[in-house]
Structure formats: C-alpha cells, structure tokens
Amino acid sequence: MPRVSEAHLAARRRQILDAAGRCFVRNGFHQTSMQDVIKEAGLSVGAFYRYFKSKNELITAIASEKITAVTGVLDALLALDPMPSIAEILERLLERVDVAAVEDGSVRIAVQVWGEAVHDPEVAAVVAEIYGRVRDRAVHTAERAQAAGQIPPDADPAGIGAALFGLVQGYILQRILLGGTDRQTYMNGVRALMG
C-alpha cells in the first residue's frame, strides 16, 4: 500500500477544519455533532477520526489557527522600524477582525470559544495559552511604544498591553453581539479616549 503524502494529509486536515468551521458558524459548537462535521467534510467516519479524535480537538485547532493570523499581523507591525502608533496597530488588528468576520465567520467562532472556555477546563487551558501569546505581544507593543516615546515613561506596559488586548476583544463582542459597530466609529472613540 503506497504511503500518503504530507500534502495529502495537510489537505485532508484543511478539508476537515473548513467543514467544522462552517458547521460551528452555522449552528454553534453544542448544536454541531461530529457526524455533522463528517457529513459536511464528505468523509467516512474512519477517515475523519484519523485526524481528530474529539470536538475539543477541532475547536482548539481552529482557535489556534485563527489566532495565528492575528499574531502574524502583530509580529509584522512589531518588526517595522519605526513601529506604527498604538492606534494604528489597533486599527490594523481590527481590519483583520473585519476580514475574518466576512471571510469565513471565524470571529463568531472566537466568541463561542470564549464561552466554551468558561465551562471546559481543556478548552480554557488552550484559550489561556493562545490568548496569553497575543496579550504578551500587546505588552511588547506597549514596551516598544514606550521606548519610542509614544506613551509616557511612567506608564505600565503590562496594563497598556492588557487594555490593547481588551479593546480588540471588545470590538469583536460588539460587532458580533450588537451588530452595527463599524471600525471607523470604534477607532474614533478609541482615539478620543487616548487624547
């Protein structure tokens, strides 16, 4: 029997993650069964379980993948010299949120993951690790901004990083739960608060 190529394995994994994402966006985690994902992916049960053993594995794989897109944006901005202002960085992150909200609905999945983390210790541990990385990058952003004179020298970078991280989450929640929240209005409010 010939060996399956890495490219084939990666493509099949992608097929499953995309199917799971569509199901979770459409029906939520709790209303989506493994059978729903298997059917959406067009696979046999055996083929599916070769890649993922549980719904939690799917949830954590999707969450990790989507947050990598956000950390990629932050990493690219942190690599610039001079680094953009914190407001510009926030706006770029919110642009990524808007793309994800339209592109594949993954922002809706993020909100579901947050809710699931409250009740499921396994998901909570993954969320803490993943979002901890994002918050660490936000703190590093504040440290760089402080070194560049963008924020006062006596400001607490950890507090600013936590607030920056919270502003992104706040935008996501308002966009998904309330609707009608647009990036420009939100950023106008943030800039006014920043003085």
mmCIF file of C-alpha atoms in Angstrom:
data_model
loop_
_atom_site.group_PDB
_atom_site.id
_atom_site.type_symbol
_atom_site.label_atom_id
_atom_site.label_comp_id
_atom_site.label_asym_id
_atom_site.label_seq_id
_atom_site.Cartn_x
_atom_site.Cartn_y
_atom_site.Cartn_z
ATOM 1 C CA MET A 1 0.000 0.000 0.000
ATOM 2 C CA PRO A 2 1.543 3.354 -1.015
ATOM 3 C CA ARG A 3 2.239 5.952 1.679
ATOM 4 C CA VAL A 4 0.025 9.009 1.796
ATOM 5 C CA SER A 5 1.940 12.213 1.088
ATOM 6 C CA GLU A 6 2.275 15.024 3.619
ATOM 7 C CA ALA A 7 0.499 17.296 1.149
ATOM 8 C CA HIS A 8 -2.476 14.914 1.056
ATOM 9 C CA LEU A 9 -2.597 14.721 4.861
ATOM 10 C CA ALA A 10 -2.456 18.518 5.134
ATOM 11 C CA ALA A 11 -5.186 18.936 2.504
ATOM 12 C CA ARG A 12 -7.454 16.447 4.279
ATOM 13 C CA ARG A 13 -6.881 18.184 7.624
ATOM 14 C CA ARG A 14 -7.702 21.530 5.969
ATOM 15 C CA GLN A 15 -10.881 19.994 4.498
ATOM 16 C CA ILE A 16 -11.999 18.900 7.975
ATOM 17 C CA LEU A 17 -11.164 22.220 9.645
ATOM 18 C CA ASP A 18 -13.018 24.159 6.962
ATOM 19 C CA ALA A 19 -16.049 21.884 7.301
ATOM 20 C CA ALA A 20 -16.000 22.198 11.093
ATOM 21 C CA GLY A 21 -15.699 25.971 10.829
ATOM 22 C CA ARG A 22 -18.750 26.165 8.563
ATOM 23 C CA CYS A 23 -20.749 23.947 10.919
ATOM 24 C CA PHE A 24 -19.722 25.888 14.038
ATOM 25 C CA VAL A 25 -20.525 29.244 12.426
ATOM 26 C CA ARG A 26 -23.876 27.964 11.191
ATOM 27 C CA ASN A 27 -25.033 26.008 14.265
ATOM 28 C CA GLY A 28 -22.668 26.681 17.167
ATOM 29 C CA PHE A 29 -20.494 24.165 18.992
ATOM 30 C CA HIS A 30 -23.201 22.476 21.024
ATOM 31 C CA GLN A 31 -25.638 22.067 18.163
ATOM 32 C CA THR A 32 -22.935 20.623 15.897
ATOM 33 C CA SER A 33 -22.243 16.923 16.245
ATOM 34 C CA MET A 34 -19.177 15.110 14.986
ATOM 35 C CA GLN A 35 -21.499 13.461 12.457
ATOM 36 C CA ASP A 36 -22.457 16.921 11.161
ATOM 37 C CA VAL A 37 -18.792 17.771 10.585
ATOM 38 C CA ILE A 38 -18.085 14.388 8.979
ATOM 39 C CA LYS A 39 -21.026 14.870 6.607
ATOM 40 C CA GLU A 40 -20.011 18.469 5.817
ATOM 41 C CA ALA A 41 -16.450 17.307 5.059
ATOM 42 C CA GLY A 42 -17.730 14.475 2.869
ATOM 43 C CA LEU A 43 -15.591 11.877 4.614
ATOM 44 C CA SER A 44 -16.041 8.477 6.139
ATOM 45 C CA VAL A 45 -16.051 8.185 9.914
ATOM 46 C CA GLY A 46 -12.726 6.334 9.836
ATOM 47 C CA ALA A 47 -11.061 8.938 7.642
ATOM 48 C CA PHE A 48 -12.278 11.728 9.886
ATOM 49 C CA TYR A 49 -11.118 10.178 13.158
ATOM 50 C CA ARG A 50 -7.648 9.683 11.730
ATOM 51 C CA TYR A 51 -7.211 13.452 12.058
ATOM 52 C CA PHE A 52 -9.347 14.499 15.028
ATOM 53 C CA LYS A 53 -10.474 12.425 17.992
ATOM 54 C CA SER A 54 -12.934 14.895 19.514
ATOM 55 C CA LYS A 55 -14.840 18.098 19.044
ATOM 56 C CA ASN A 56 -12.472 19.778 21.503
ATOM 57 C CA GLU A 57 -9.541 18.916 19.223
ATOM 58 C CA LEU A 58 -11.377 20.625 16.365
ATOM 59 C CA ILE A 59 -12.207 23.657 18.482
ATOM 60 C CA THR A 60 -8.660 24.097 19.700
ATOM 61 C CA ALA A 61 -7.173 23.568 16.227
ATOM 62 C CA ILE A 62 -9.470 26.210 14.741
ATOM 63 C CA ALA A 63 -8.846 28.647 17.594
ATOM 64 C CA SER A 64 -5.088 28.212 17.331
ATOM 65 C CA GLU A 65 -5.129 28.684 13.579
ATOM 66 C CA LYS A 66 -7.254 31.813 13.664
ATOM 67 C CA ILE A 67 -5.291 33.496 16.427
ATOM 68 C CA THR A 68 -2.102 32.828 14.457
ATOM 69 C CA ALA A 69 -3.463 35.204 11.813
ATOM 70 C CA VAL A 70 -3.788 37.916 14.471
ATOM 71 C CA THR A 71 -0.342 37.277 15.929
ATOM 72 C CA GLY A 72 1.045 37.395 12.393
ATOM 73 C CA VAL A 73 -0.350 40.900 11.949
ATOM 74 C CA LEU A 74 1.132 41.978 15.285
ATOM 75 C CA ASP A 75 4.502 40.404 14.523
ATOM 76 C CA ALA A 76 4.699 42.172 11.156
ATOM 77 C CA LEU A 77 3.873 45.518 12.769
ATOM 78 C CA LEU A 78 6.369 44.971 15.583
ATOM 79 C CA ALA A 79 9.076 44.267 13.007
ATOM 80 C CA LEU A 80 8.663 47.740 11.467
ATOM 81 C CA ASP A 81 11.122 50.430 12.413
ATOM 82 C CA PRO A 82 9.798 52.828 13.444
ATOM 83 C CA MET A 83 6.862 50.938 14.823
ATOM 84 C CA PRO A 84 3.434 52.428 13.997
ATOM 85 C CA SER A 85 1.472 54.127 16.750
ATOM 86 C CA ILE A 86 -0.633 52.004 19.078
ATOM 87 C CA ALA A 87 -3.782 53.438 17.470
ATOM 88 C CA GLU A 88 -2.530 52.404 14.005
ATOM 89 C CA ILE A 89 -1.687 48.931 15.304
ATOM 90 C CA LEU A 90 -5.140 48.598 16.839
ATOM 91 C CA GLU A 91 -6.754 49.687 13.593
ATOM 92 C CA ARG A 92 -4.785 47.057 11.645
ATOM 93 C CA LEU A 93 -5.873 44.377 14.115
ATOM 94 C CA LEU A 94 -9.497 45.454 13.773
ATOM 95 C CA GLU A 95 -9.141 45.321 9.986
ATOM 96 C CA ARG A 96 -8.115 41.666 10.411
ATOM 97 C CA VAL A 97 -11.186 41.110 12.613
ATOM 98 C CA ASP A 98 -13.421 42.610 9.917
ATOM 99 C CA VAL A 99 -11.878 40.396 7.232
ATOM 100 C CA ALA A 100 -12.324 37.290 9.394
ATOM 101 C CA ALA A 101 -15.936 38.229 10.158
ATOM 102 C CA VAL A 102 -16.791 38.320 6.465
ATOM 103 C CA GLU A 103 -14.302 35.844 5.012
ATOM 104 C CA ASP A 104 -15.248 32.715 6.939
ATOM 105 C CA GLY A 105 -17.133 33.825 10.023
ATOM 106 C CA SER A 106 -14.271 32.762 12.281
ATOM 107 C CA VAL A 107 -14.834 35.768 14.547
ATOM 108 C CA ARG A 108 -18.112 34.137 15.559
ATOM 109 C CA ILE A 109 -16.154 31.018 16.443
ATOM 110 C CA ALA A 110 -13.853 33.102 18.664
ATOM 111 C CA VAL A 111 -16.824 34.253 20.729
ATOM 112 C CA GLN A 112 -18.022 30.662 21.052
ATOM 113 C CA VAL A 113 -14.546 29.537 22.137
ATOM 114 C CA TRP A 114 -14.553 32.175 24.884
ATOM 115 C CA GLY A 115 -17.887 30.879 26.143
ATOM 116 C CA GLU A 116 -16.755 27.270 25.958
ATOM 117 C CA ALA A 117 -13.598 28.115 27.926
ATOM 118 C CA VAL A 118 -15.726 29.163 30.900
ATOM 119 C CA HIS A 119 -17.100 25.621 31.283
ATOM 120 C CA ASP A 120 -14.485 23.318 29.798
ATOM 121 C CA PRO A 121 -11.072 23.201 31.529
ATOM 122 C CA GLU A 122 -9.406 21.672 28.457
ATOM 123 C CA VAL A 123 -10.602 24.488 26.199
ATOM 124 C CA ALA A 124 -9.819 27.030 28.936
ATOM 125 C CA ALA A 125 -6.194 25.878 29.076
ATOM 126 C CA VAL A 126 -5.824 26.195 25.304
ATOM 127 C CA VAL A 127 -7.509 29.599 25.269
ATOM 128 C CA ALA A 128 -5.271 30.840 28.107
ATOM 129 C CA GLU A 129 -2.173 29.727 26.218
ATOM 130 C CA ILE A 130 -3.276 31.127 22.852
ATOM 131 C CA TYR A 131 -4.600 34.437 24.114
ATOM 132 C CA GLY A 132 -1.702 34.726 26.525
ATOM 133 C CA ARG A 133 0.585 34.863 23.477
ATOM 134 C CA VAL A 134 -1.496 37.664 21.986
ATOM 135 C CA ARG A 135 -1.503 39.628 25.235
ATOM 136 C CA ASP A 136 2.270 39.139 25.545
ATOM 137 C CA ARG A 137 2.668 40.664 22.086
ATOM 138 C CA ALA A 138 0.390 43.536 23.093
ATOM 139 C CA VAL A 139 2.612 44.153 26.138
ATOM 140 C CA HIS A 140 5.684 44.058 23.893
ATOM 141 C CA THR A 141 3.923 46.586 21.643
ATOM 142 C CA ALA A 142 3.446 48.870 24.652
ATOM 143 C CA GLU A 143 7.097 48.457 25.653
ATOM 144 C CA ARG A 144 8.220 49.400 22.136
ATOM 145 C CA ALA A 145 5.825 52.361 22.096
ATOM 146 C CA GLN A 146 7.184 53.493 25.444
ATOM 147 C CA ALA A 147 10.784 53.225 24.221
ATOM 148 C CA ALA A 148 9.818 55.296 21.156
ATOM 149 C CA GLY A 149 8.241 57.985 23.341
ATOM 150 C CA GLN A 150 4.698 57.258 22.155
ATOM 151 C CA ILE A 151 3.449 56.656 25.693
ATOM 152 C CA PRO A 152 4.634 58.213 28.981
ATOM 153 C CA PRO A 153 7.774 56.732 30.545
ATOM 154 C CA ASP A 154 5.946 56.044 33.826
ATOM 155 C CA ALA A 155 3.074 54.131 32.153
ATOM 156 C CA ASP A 156 2.745 50.424 32.893
ATOM 157 C CA PRO A 157 3.335 48.432 29.658
ATOM 158 C CA ALA A 158 1.568 45.386 31.119
ATOM 159 C CA GLY A 159 -1.548 47.466 31.813
ATOM 160 C CA ILE A 160 -1.444 49.093 28.397
ATOM 161 C CA GLY A 161 -0.956 45.709 26.716
ATOM 162 C CA ALA A 162 -3.912 44.261 28.616
ATOM 163 C CA ALA A 163 -6.059 47.259 27.641
ATOM 164 C CA LEU A 164 -4.999 46.983 23.988
ATOM 165 C CA PHE A 165 -5.893 43.303 24.016
ATOM 166 C CA GLY A 166 -9.226 44.126 25.655
ATOM 167 C CA LEU A 167 -10.025 46.745 23.009
ATOM 168 C CA VAL A 168 -9.759 44.088 20.287
ATOM 169 C CA GLN A 169 -11.991 41.689 22.228
ATOM 170 C CA GLY A 170 -14.454 44.493 22.951
ATOM 171 C CA TYR A 171 -14.706 45.303 19.262
ATOM 172 C CA ILE A 172 -15.296 41.639 18.422
ATOM 173 C CA LEU A 173 -18.059 41.307 21.022
ATOM 174 C CA GLN A 174 -19.807 44.476 19.906
ATOM 175 C CA ARG A 175 -19.529 43.559 16.222
ATOM 176 C CA ILE A 176 -20.897 40.053 16.764
ATOM 177 C CA LEU A 177 -23.386 40.533 19.593
ATOM 178 C CA LEU A 178 -24.710 44.027 18.917
ATOM 179 C CA GLY A 179 -24.076 44.482 15.213
ATOM 180 C CA GLY A 180 -23.819 47.882 13.620
ATOM 181 C CA THR A 181 -20.430 48.561 15.196
ATOM 182 C CA ASP A 182 -18.111 49.777 12.490
ATOM 183 C CA ARG A 183 -14.356 50.025 12.759
ATOM 184 C CA GLN A 184 -14.142 53.744 11.956
ATOM 185 C CA THR A 185 -16.606 54.758 14.661
ATOM 186 C CA TYR A 186 -14.893 52.476 17.166
ATOM 187 C CA MET A 187 -11.461 53.856 16.293
ATOM 188 C CA ASN A 188 -12.739 57.422 16.542
ATOM 189 C CA GLY A 189 -13.839 56.609 20.080
ATOM 190 C CA VAL A 190 -10.505 54.971 20.927
ATOM 191 C CA ARG A 191 -8.552 57.955 19.589
ATOM 192 C CA ALA A 192 -10.733 60.337 21.591
ATOM 193 C CA LEU A 193 -10.101 58.298 24.747
ATOM 194 C CA MET A 194 -6.361 58.245 24.062
ATOM 195 C CA GLY A 195 -6.417 62.021 23.819
#
